[in-house]
XYZ file of C-alpha atoms in Angstrom:
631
model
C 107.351 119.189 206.496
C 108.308 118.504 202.798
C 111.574 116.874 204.433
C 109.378 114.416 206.391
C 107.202 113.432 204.144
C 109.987 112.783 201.990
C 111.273 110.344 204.270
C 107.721 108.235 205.036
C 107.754 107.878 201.894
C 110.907 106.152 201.784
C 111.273 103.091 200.871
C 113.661 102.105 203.533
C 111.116 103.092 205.920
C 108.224 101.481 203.882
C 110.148 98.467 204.801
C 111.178 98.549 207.785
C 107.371 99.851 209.058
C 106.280 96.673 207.144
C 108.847 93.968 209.546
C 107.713 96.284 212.831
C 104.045 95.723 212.203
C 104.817 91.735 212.077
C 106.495 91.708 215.058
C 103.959 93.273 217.030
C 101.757 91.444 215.229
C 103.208 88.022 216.075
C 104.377 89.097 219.629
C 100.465 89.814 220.929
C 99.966 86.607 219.223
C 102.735 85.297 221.319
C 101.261 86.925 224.681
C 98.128 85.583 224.090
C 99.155 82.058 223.388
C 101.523 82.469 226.115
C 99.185 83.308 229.026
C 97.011 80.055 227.519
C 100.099 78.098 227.571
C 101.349 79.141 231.579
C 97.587 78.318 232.978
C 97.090 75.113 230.625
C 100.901 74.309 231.510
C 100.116 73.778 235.768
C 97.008 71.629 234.624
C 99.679 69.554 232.775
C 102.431 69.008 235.280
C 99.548 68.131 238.030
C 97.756 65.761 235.518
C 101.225 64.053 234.427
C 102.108 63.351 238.029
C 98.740 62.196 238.536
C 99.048 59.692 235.598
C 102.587 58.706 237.314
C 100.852 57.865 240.144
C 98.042 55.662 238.282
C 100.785 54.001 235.881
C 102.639 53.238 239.107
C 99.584 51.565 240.901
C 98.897 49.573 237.443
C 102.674 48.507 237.269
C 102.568 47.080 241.373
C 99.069 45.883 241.032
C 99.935 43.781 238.127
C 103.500 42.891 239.559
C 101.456 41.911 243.012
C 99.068 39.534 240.686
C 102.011 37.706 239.241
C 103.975 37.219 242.425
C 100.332 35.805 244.178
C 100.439 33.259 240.603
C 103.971 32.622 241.156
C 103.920 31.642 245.045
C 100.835 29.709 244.051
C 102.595 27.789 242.081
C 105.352 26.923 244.665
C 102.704 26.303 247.397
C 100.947 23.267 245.029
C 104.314 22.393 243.660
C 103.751 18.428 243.816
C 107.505 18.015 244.918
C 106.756 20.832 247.898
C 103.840 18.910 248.577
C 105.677 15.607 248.888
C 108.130 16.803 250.952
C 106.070 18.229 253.342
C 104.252 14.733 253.968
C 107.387 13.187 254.453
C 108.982 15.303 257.376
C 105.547 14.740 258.771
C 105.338 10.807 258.596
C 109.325 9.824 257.935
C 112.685 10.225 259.749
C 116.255 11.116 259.042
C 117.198 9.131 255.817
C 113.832 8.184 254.796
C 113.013 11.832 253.411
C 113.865 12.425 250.029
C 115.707 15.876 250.241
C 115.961 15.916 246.185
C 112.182 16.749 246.153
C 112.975 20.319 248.123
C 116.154 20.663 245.729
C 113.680 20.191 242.933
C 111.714 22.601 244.667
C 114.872 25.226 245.242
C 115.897 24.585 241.287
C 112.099 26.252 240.630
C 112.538 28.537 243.194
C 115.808 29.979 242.009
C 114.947 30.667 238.199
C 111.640 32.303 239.038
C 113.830 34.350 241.851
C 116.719 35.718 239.452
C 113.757 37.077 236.710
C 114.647 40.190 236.902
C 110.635 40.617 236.335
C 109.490 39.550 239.678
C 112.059 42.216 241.643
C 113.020 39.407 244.296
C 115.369 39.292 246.467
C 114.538 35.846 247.542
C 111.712 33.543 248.370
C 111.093 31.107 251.379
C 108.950 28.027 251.828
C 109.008 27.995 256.112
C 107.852 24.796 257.544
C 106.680 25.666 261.650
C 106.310 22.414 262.683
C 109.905 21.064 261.690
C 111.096 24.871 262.315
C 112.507 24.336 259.027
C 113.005 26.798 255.674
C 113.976 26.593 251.994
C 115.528 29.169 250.131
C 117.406 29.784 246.375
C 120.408 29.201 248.277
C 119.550 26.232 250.386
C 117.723 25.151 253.241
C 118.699 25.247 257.013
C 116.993 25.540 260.168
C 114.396 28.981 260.476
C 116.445 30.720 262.985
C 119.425 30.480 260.929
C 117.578 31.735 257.910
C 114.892 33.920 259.599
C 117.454 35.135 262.471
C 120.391 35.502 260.601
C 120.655 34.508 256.872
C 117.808 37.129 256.113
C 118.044 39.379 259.860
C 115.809 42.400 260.773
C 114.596 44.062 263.857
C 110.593 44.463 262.312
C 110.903 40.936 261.372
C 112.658 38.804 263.815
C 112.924 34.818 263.660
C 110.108 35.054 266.712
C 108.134 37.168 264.726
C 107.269 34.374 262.216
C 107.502 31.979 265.416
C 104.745 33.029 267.596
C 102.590 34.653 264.323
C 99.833 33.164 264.891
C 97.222 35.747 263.150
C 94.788 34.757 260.978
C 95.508 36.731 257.971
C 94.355 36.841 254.353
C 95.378 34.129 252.256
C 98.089 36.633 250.492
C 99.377 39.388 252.792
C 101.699 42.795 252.382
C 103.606 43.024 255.483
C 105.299 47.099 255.590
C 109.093 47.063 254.275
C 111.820 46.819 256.680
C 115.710 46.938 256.431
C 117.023 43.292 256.159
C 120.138 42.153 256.933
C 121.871 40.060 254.264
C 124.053 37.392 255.583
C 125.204 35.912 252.448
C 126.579 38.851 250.711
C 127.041 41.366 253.936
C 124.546 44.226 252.296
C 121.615 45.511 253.599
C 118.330 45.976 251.619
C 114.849 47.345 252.531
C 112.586 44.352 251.600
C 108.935 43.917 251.725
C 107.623 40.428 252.973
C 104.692 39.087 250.873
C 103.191 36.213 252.503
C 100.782 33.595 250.722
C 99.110 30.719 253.371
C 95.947 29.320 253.490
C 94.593 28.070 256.916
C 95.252 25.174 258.789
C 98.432 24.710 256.399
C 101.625 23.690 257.278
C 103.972 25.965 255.612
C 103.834 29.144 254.381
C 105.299 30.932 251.220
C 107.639 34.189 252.126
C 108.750 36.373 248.940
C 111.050 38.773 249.846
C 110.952 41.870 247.533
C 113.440 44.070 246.677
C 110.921 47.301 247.096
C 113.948 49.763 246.513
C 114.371 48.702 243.037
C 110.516 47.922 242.076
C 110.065 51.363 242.852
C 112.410 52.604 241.118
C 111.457 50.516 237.519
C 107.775 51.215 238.109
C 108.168 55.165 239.798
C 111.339 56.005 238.144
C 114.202 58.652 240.021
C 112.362 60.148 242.995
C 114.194 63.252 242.788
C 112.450 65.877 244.564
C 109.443 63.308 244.773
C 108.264 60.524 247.173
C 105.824 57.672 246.645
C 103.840 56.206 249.531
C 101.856 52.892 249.213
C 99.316 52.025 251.996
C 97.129 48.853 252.789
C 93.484 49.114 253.346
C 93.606 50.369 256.893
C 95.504 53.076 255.865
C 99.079 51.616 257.355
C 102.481 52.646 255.288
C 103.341 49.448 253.533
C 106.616 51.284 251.901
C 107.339 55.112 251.771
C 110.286 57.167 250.200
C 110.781 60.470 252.112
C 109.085 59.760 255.089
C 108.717 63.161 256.602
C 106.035 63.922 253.488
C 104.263 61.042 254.754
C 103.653 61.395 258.424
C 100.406 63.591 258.195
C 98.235 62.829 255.259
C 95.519 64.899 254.213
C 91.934 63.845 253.942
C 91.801 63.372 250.332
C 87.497 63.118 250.477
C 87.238 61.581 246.944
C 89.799 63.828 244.841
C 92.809 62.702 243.163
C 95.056 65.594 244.187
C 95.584 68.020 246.938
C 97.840 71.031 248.260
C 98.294 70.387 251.664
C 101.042 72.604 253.738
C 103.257 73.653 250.520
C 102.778 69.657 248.919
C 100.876 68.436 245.959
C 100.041 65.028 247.004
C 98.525 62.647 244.083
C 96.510 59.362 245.042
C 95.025 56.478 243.256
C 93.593 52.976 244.653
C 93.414 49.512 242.804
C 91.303 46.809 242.905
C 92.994 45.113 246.193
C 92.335 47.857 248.293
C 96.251 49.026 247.958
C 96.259 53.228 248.143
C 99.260 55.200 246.471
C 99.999 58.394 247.438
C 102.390 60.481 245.311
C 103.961 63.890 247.117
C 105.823 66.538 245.195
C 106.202 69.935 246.831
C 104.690 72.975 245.257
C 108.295 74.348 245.408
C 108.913 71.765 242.644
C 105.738 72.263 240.536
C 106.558 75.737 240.991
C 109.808 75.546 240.031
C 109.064 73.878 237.177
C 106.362 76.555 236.115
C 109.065 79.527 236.392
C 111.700 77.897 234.733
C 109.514 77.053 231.412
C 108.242 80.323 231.710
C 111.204 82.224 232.455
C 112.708 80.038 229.539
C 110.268 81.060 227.358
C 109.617 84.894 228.189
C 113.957 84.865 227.603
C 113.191 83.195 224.301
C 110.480 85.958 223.295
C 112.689 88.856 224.109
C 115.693 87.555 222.466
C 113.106 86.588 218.953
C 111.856 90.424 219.190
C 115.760 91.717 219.709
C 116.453 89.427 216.834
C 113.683 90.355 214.700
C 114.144 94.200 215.249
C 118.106 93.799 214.343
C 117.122 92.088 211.303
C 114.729 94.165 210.371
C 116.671 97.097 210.641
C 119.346 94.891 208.366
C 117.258 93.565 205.550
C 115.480 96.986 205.004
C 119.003 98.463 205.191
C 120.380 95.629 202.438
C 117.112 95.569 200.442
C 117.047 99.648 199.768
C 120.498 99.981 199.198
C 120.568 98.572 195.554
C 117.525 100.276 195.132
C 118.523 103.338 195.880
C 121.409 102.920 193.296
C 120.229 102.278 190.584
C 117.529 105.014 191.315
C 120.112 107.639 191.578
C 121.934 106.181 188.277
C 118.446 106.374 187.042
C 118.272 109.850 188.244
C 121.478 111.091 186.840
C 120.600 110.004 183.364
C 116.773 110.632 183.139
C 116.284 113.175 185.906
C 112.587 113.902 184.747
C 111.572 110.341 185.303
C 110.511 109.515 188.864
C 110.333 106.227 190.261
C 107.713 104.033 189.864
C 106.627 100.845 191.166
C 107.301 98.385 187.788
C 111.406 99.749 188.030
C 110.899 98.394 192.139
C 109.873 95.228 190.787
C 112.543 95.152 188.437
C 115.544 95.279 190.943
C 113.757 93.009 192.827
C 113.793 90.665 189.397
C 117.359 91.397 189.372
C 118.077 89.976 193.053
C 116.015 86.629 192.433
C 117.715 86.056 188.991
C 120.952 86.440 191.285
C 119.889 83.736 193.972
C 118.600 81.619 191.284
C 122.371 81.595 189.872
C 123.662 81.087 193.316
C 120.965 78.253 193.629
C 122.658 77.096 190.428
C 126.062 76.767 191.307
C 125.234 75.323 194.427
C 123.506 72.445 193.024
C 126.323 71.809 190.858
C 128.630 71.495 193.307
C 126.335 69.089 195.563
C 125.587 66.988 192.211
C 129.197 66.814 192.083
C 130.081 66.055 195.820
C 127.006 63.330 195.162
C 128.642 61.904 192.585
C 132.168 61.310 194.664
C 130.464 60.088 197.674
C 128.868 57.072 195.043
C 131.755 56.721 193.955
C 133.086 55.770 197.274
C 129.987 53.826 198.445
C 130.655 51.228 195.584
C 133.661 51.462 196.344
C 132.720 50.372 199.732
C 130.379 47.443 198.922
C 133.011 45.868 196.495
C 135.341 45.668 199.373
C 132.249 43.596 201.498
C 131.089 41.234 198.374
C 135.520 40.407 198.247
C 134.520 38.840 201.875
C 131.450 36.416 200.688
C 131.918 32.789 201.205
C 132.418 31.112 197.411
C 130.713 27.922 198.495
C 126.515 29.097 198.548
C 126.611 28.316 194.645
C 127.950 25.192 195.987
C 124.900 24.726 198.281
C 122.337 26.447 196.403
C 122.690 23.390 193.801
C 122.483 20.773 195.988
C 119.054 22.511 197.236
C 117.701 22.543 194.075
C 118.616 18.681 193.116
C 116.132 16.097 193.937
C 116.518 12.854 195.441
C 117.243 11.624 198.870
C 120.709 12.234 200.915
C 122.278 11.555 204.046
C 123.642 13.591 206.505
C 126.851 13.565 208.678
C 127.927 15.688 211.712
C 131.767 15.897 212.762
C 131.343 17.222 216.378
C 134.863 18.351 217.686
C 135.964 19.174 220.999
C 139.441 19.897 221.810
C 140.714 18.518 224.999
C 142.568 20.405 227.588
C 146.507 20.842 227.828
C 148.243 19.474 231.346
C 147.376 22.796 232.727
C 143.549 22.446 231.882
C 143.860 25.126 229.013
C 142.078 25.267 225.431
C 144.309 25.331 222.529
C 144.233 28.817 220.920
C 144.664 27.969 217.450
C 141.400 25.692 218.046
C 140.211 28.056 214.607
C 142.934 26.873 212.732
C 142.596 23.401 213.355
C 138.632 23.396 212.039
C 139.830 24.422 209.194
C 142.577 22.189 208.068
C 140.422 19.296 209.398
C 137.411 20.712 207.156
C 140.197 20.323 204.609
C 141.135 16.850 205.180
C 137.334 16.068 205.418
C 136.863 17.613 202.033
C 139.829 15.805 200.279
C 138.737 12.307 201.341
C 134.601 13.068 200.555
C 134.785 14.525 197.038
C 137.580 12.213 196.231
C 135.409 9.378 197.327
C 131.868 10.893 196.257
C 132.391 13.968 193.714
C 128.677 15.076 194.691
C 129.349 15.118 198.044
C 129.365 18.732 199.999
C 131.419 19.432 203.025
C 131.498 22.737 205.534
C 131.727 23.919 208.417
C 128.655 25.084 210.236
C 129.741 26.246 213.267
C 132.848 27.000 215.137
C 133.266 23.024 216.142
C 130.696 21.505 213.822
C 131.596 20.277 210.391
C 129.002 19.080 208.044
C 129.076 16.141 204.809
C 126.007 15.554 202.455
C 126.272 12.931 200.719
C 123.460 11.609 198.320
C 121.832 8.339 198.887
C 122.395 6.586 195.507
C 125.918 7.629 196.021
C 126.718 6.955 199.505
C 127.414 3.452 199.098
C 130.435 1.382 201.344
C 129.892 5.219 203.655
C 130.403 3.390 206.750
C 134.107 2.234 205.152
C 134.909 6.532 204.137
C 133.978 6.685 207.942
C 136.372 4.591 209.840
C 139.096 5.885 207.688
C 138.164 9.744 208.645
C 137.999 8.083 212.265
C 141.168 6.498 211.642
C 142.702 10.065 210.608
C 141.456 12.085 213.357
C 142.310 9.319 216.092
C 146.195 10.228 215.423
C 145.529 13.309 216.745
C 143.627 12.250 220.126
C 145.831 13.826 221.837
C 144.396 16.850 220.684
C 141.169 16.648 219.921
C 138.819 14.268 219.720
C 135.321 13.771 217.061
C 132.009 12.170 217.470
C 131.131 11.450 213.780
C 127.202 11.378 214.233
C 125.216 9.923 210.745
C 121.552 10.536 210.154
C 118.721 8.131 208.493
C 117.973 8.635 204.946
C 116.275 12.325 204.430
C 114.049 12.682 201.282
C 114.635 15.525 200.494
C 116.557 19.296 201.102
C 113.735 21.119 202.928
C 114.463 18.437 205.705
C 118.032 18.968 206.189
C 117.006 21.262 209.569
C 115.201 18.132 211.372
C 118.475 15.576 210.422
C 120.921 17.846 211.507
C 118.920 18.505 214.882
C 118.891 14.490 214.814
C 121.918 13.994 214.466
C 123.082 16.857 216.865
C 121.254 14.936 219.422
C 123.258 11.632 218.744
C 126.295 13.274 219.818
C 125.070 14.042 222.992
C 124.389 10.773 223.546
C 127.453 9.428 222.407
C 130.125 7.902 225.387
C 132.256 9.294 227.237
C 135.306 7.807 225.307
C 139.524 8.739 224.757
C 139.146 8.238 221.162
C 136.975 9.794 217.906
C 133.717 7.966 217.339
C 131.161 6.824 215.035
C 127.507 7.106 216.328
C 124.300 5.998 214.108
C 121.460 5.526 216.362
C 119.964 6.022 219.429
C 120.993 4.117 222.584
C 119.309 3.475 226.012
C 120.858 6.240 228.550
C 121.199 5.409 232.588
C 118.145 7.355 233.865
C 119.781 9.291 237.293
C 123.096 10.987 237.219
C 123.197 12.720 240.348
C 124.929 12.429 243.839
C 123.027 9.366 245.930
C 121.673 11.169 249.155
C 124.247 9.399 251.088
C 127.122 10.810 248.719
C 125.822 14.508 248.977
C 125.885 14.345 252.617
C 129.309 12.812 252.899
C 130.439 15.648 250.179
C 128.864 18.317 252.451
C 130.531 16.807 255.042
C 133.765 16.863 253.608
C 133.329 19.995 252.448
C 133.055 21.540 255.850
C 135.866 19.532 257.493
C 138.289 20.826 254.819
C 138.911 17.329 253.674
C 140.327 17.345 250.203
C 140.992 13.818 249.642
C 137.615 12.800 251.058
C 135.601 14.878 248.312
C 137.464 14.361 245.684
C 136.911 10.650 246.212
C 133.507 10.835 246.855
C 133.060 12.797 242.743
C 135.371 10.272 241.464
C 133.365 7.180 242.566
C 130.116 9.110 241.003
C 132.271 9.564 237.997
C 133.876 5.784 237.462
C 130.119 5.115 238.137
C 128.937 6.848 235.473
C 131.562 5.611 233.072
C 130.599 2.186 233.852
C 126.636 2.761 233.073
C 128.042 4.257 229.955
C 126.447 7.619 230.462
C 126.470 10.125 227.022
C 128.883 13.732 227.058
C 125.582 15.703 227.904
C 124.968 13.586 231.289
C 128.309 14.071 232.547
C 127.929 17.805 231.940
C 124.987 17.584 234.049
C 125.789 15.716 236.942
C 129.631 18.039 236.421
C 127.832 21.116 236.645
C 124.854 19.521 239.358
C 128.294 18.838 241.323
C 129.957 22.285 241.231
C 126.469 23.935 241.867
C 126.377 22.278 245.441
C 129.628 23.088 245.837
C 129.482 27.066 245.277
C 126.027 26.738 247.145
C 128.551 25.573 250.383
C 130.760 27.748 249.356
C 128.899 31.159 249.304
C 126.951 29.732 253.048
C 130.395 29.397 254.326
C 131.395 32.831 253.365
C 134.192 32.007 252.038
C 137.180 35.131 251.269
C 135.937 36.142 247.735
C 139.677 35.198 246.045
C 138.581 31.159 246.757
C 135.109 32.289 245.062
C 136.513 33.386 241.988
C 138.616 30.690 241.977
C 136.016 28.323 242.340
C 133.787 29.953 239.776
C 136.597 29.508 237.113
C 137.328 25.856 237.865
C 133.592 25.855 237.953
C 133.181 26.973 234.144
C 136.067 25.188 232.920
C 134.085 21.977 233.482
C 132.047 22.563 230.306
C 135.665 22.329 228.753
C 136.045 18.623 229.787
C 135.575 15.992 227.149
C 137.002 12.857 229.125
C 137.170 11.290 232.217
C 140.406 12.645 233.454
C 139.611 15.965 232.617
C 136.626 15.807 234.395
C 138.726 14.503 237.429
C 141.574 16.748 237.349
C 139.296 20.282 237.117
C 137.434 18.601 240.033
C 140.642 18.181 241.843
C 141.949 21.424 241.540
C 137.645 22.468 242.311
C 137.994 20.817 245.431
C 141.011 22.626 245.927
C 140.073 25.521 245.825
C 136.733 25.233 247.680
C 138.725 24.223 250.690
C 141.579 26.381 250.583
């Protein structure tokens, strides 16, 4: 007895009692909080796929509204309009087919917004059995029968459909056939026509991908949408879906081993969400497996190191009590000489705490040392010039800008010069020499990668236009290589307008002429108002195109071309009509299915055309365009 009650009232056990008592302390506070958790837990996975279901419906309701504004939009598109009237009233070349291009051009950017989730859109016309899509137009049982094929949907399916539906109708997804690309997507036809009206608006929607933006990874999930007779507009999983339950007001159900969630918007649209209890389940067991693994291993822990601090913290104790002992046997133990050695272990980690700060002050101090190290390398890099400019901002007075716009022509084999860098520089060098030797408070640099800038203030910039002609002069002996629309803006009052002249200025270079030599551009100039193909000239390029007649096309572009030299049309017009050009071609290209090596061909002559800077460059990428598109 006196051995056991020599023992409780050690102070290892003291200890060691104390750490049990907080464990079983914490862990019925754990089981408690733990059976709260598990029931509130199966609440939370039902409500969260609940709220999946309601954010989807939000997300497809409001994608539904913008498609219904968008395909308004085409149906009252003036040029659609127009178009319409004149198949009705006009034959062969009287119709103006640039009105449905205009059409197609709208068409295509609203298609590839990744927002809207199309696939394409069609404008079919019944009475001319005619249809426009984003990559052309052709006759509806081309494009209905073939170009876009399906067995749901067949060319006489929009033929003889003759119901009188609402003015904007879901038709139930079906696998389409892809003629253009050889793939095949499930799309989902949303149709917009109003009665009595002679055409009707057809987006197709890629419904595999909306679902999976707006649902996310079905996994062991499937989603369901249905119209408001109940029909399947689009499912994923279908077998969940073949025998609904009668929801009778709720939100959620368990039906036959499935949770099925369902929410309805304002059009009537029901979405039905279906996730087996197997999954919900699943989920359940593994949290709560997780965390029942997570409470054992805490109370092993907490047992092990309560067994290991009591062991550690009566040690000492007991040491110094039995040195204690040895010299003053007569004097027990009492509690001040417990908190003593306890004093004794904090002044310890309060040392340790020491040294440990040290050495992180010290580590601190190297790693600033190598930070500033580290920003002196960056400030090296700074360009020496902003003093340079942040004077001329702060002087008053008026000033005038100029613009050297370079563009580096092509080598023989339609290439770019690589050292094109290089050459900015030494001719922002040149620039710089003949300015500030001319007008010291002058400032020249280079704004972007082609683009070199002079300032030049007004009461200084006199006999400019002479400093001009001989820059002009000096770049001109390198034609060859290069060549430099020198653009020069009005007077600007002052430095907090430099933004609008250079932006003027930028725009006179567009303008400028198609020339072989640098040039000096001051104003404005009256530009030829069309710079597209005639209707006559795309047709005979179409029809080139398909006979494989090189010669023939690249006759027709050259004739537009010499035609738009003549009118004297600026750089930024013969990039349009060059790229308008190469778009119709790719367009006949990609109808024509054409082996993919002569498409990526194509599409690099097709990009090196906003490399041209002259005439024969423009004539010689065509050529070897041409080529290519009828290889």
């Amino acid at each position: 007895m006196n051995w056991i009650r020599n023992k409780s009232q050690s102070l290892f056990l003291k200890i060691f009692l104390s750490f049990l008592a907080i464990i079983v302390l914490f862990g019925m506070f754990y089981m408690v909080i733990f059976q709260l958790f598990k029931t509130s837990l199966q609440k939370e996975i039902i409500e969260t796929n609940q709220r999946s279901v309601r954010d989807t419906m939000e997300r497809f309701s409001n994608q539904f509204s913008r498609l219904q504004v968008l395909m308004f939009d085409i149906y009252n598109h003036s040029d659609l309009i127009g178009f319409n009237n004149q198949l009705r009233h006009q034959f062969g070349t009287e119709v103006n087919y640039l009105k449905a291009r205009d059409v197609m051009l709208q068409m295509r950017s609203d298609i590839y917004n990744p927002l809207f989730f199309l696939e394409d859109t069609l404008i079919y016309l019944p009475e001319h059995d005619f249809v426009l899509s984003k990559s052309g137009s052709g006759e509806a049982s081309y494009m209905l029968g073939r170009s876009y094929s399906s067995a749901q949907y067949p060319y006489s399916f929009w033929r003889n459909d003759n119901n009188q539906r609402e003015s904007f109708t879901l038709l139930p997804s079906a696998t389409y056939r892809i003629n253009h690309d050889l793939s095949q997507k499930r799309l989902m036809p949303f149709v917009f026509k109003q009665p009595e009206s002679p055409y009707e608006i057809i987006a197709l929607i890629d419904i595999d991908k909306a679902a999976q933006s707006f649902f996310g990874e079905s996994g062991d999930r499937s989603l369901a949408i249905l119209n408001t007779s109940g029909e399947v507009l689009y499912a994923t999983g279908q077998d969940s879906f073949r025998q609904l339950p009668a929801f009778n007001g709720q939100k959620s159900m368990l039906h036959d081993g499935t949770y099925y969630f369902m929410d309805t918007d304002m059009n009537g649209f029901t979405y039905i969400s279906s996730v087996p209890y197997s999954h919900v389940s699943a989920q359940l067991s593994r949290i709560t497996g997780a965390l029942l693994l997570i409470f054992c291993l805490s109370v092993a822990v907490a047992l092990a190191a309560s067994y290991f601090f009591s062991r550690r913290l009566h040690r000492p104790v007991k040491q110094i009590l039995t040195t204690v002992l040895n010299r003053k046997p007569a004097v027990q133990a009492s509690d001040s000489a417990h908190i003593s050695e306890y004093d004794l272990i904090h002044n310890r980690i309060q040392e340790l705490v020491r040294e440990k700060e040290e050495i992180r002050e010290r580590m601190d101090k190297h790693q600033s040392v190598l930070t500033s190290y580290s920003y002196i390398s960056q400030l090296k890099s700074i360009n020496t010039d902003i003093s340079e400019w942040e004077d001329f901002l702060s002087d008053d007075g008026s000033f005038i800008v100029v613009l050297y716009h370079i563009r580096f022509r092509m080598n023989p084999v339609y290439e770019l010069p690589l050292q094109s860098d290089q050459a900015v520089r030494h001719m922002l060098e040149h620039i710089h020499l003949h300015t500030a030797e001319r007008y010291p408070g002058s400032h020249t640099f280079q704004i972007e990668k082609n683009e070199i800038v002079s300032i030049f203030k007004r009461e200084e910039a006199t006999n400019l236009e002479v400093l001009l002609q001989e820059i002009k002069a000096m770049l001109n002996e390198e034609k060859n290589l290069f060549l430099v629309t020198i653009a020069v803006s009005s007077q600007v009052s002052d430095s907090s307008s430099f933004n609008k002249a250079y932006h003027q200025i930028k725009g006179l270079t567009a303008q400028a002429p198609l020339l072989e030599e640098s040039q000096i551009v001051t104003a404005q100039r009256i530009l030829p108002t069309t710079v597209n193909l005639s209707p006559s000239q795309e047709k005979g390029l179409l029809d080139a195109l398909q006979s494989g007649s090189n010669s023939r096309s690249l006759q027709i572009i050259e004739q537009a071309l010499d035609a738009l030299q003549k009118k004297e049309a600026g750089i930024a017009q013969f990039r349009f009509f060059a790229d308008s050009v190469a778009s119709k071609i790719l367009s006949y290209v990609e109808m024509a299915q054409i082996d993919k090596t002569s498409v990526q061909s194509l599409k690099h002559w097709s990009a090196r055309l906003a490399e041209c800077h002259s005439l024969a460059e423009y004539e010689g990428v065509f050529r070897q365009l041409i080529e290519a598109s009828c290889a």
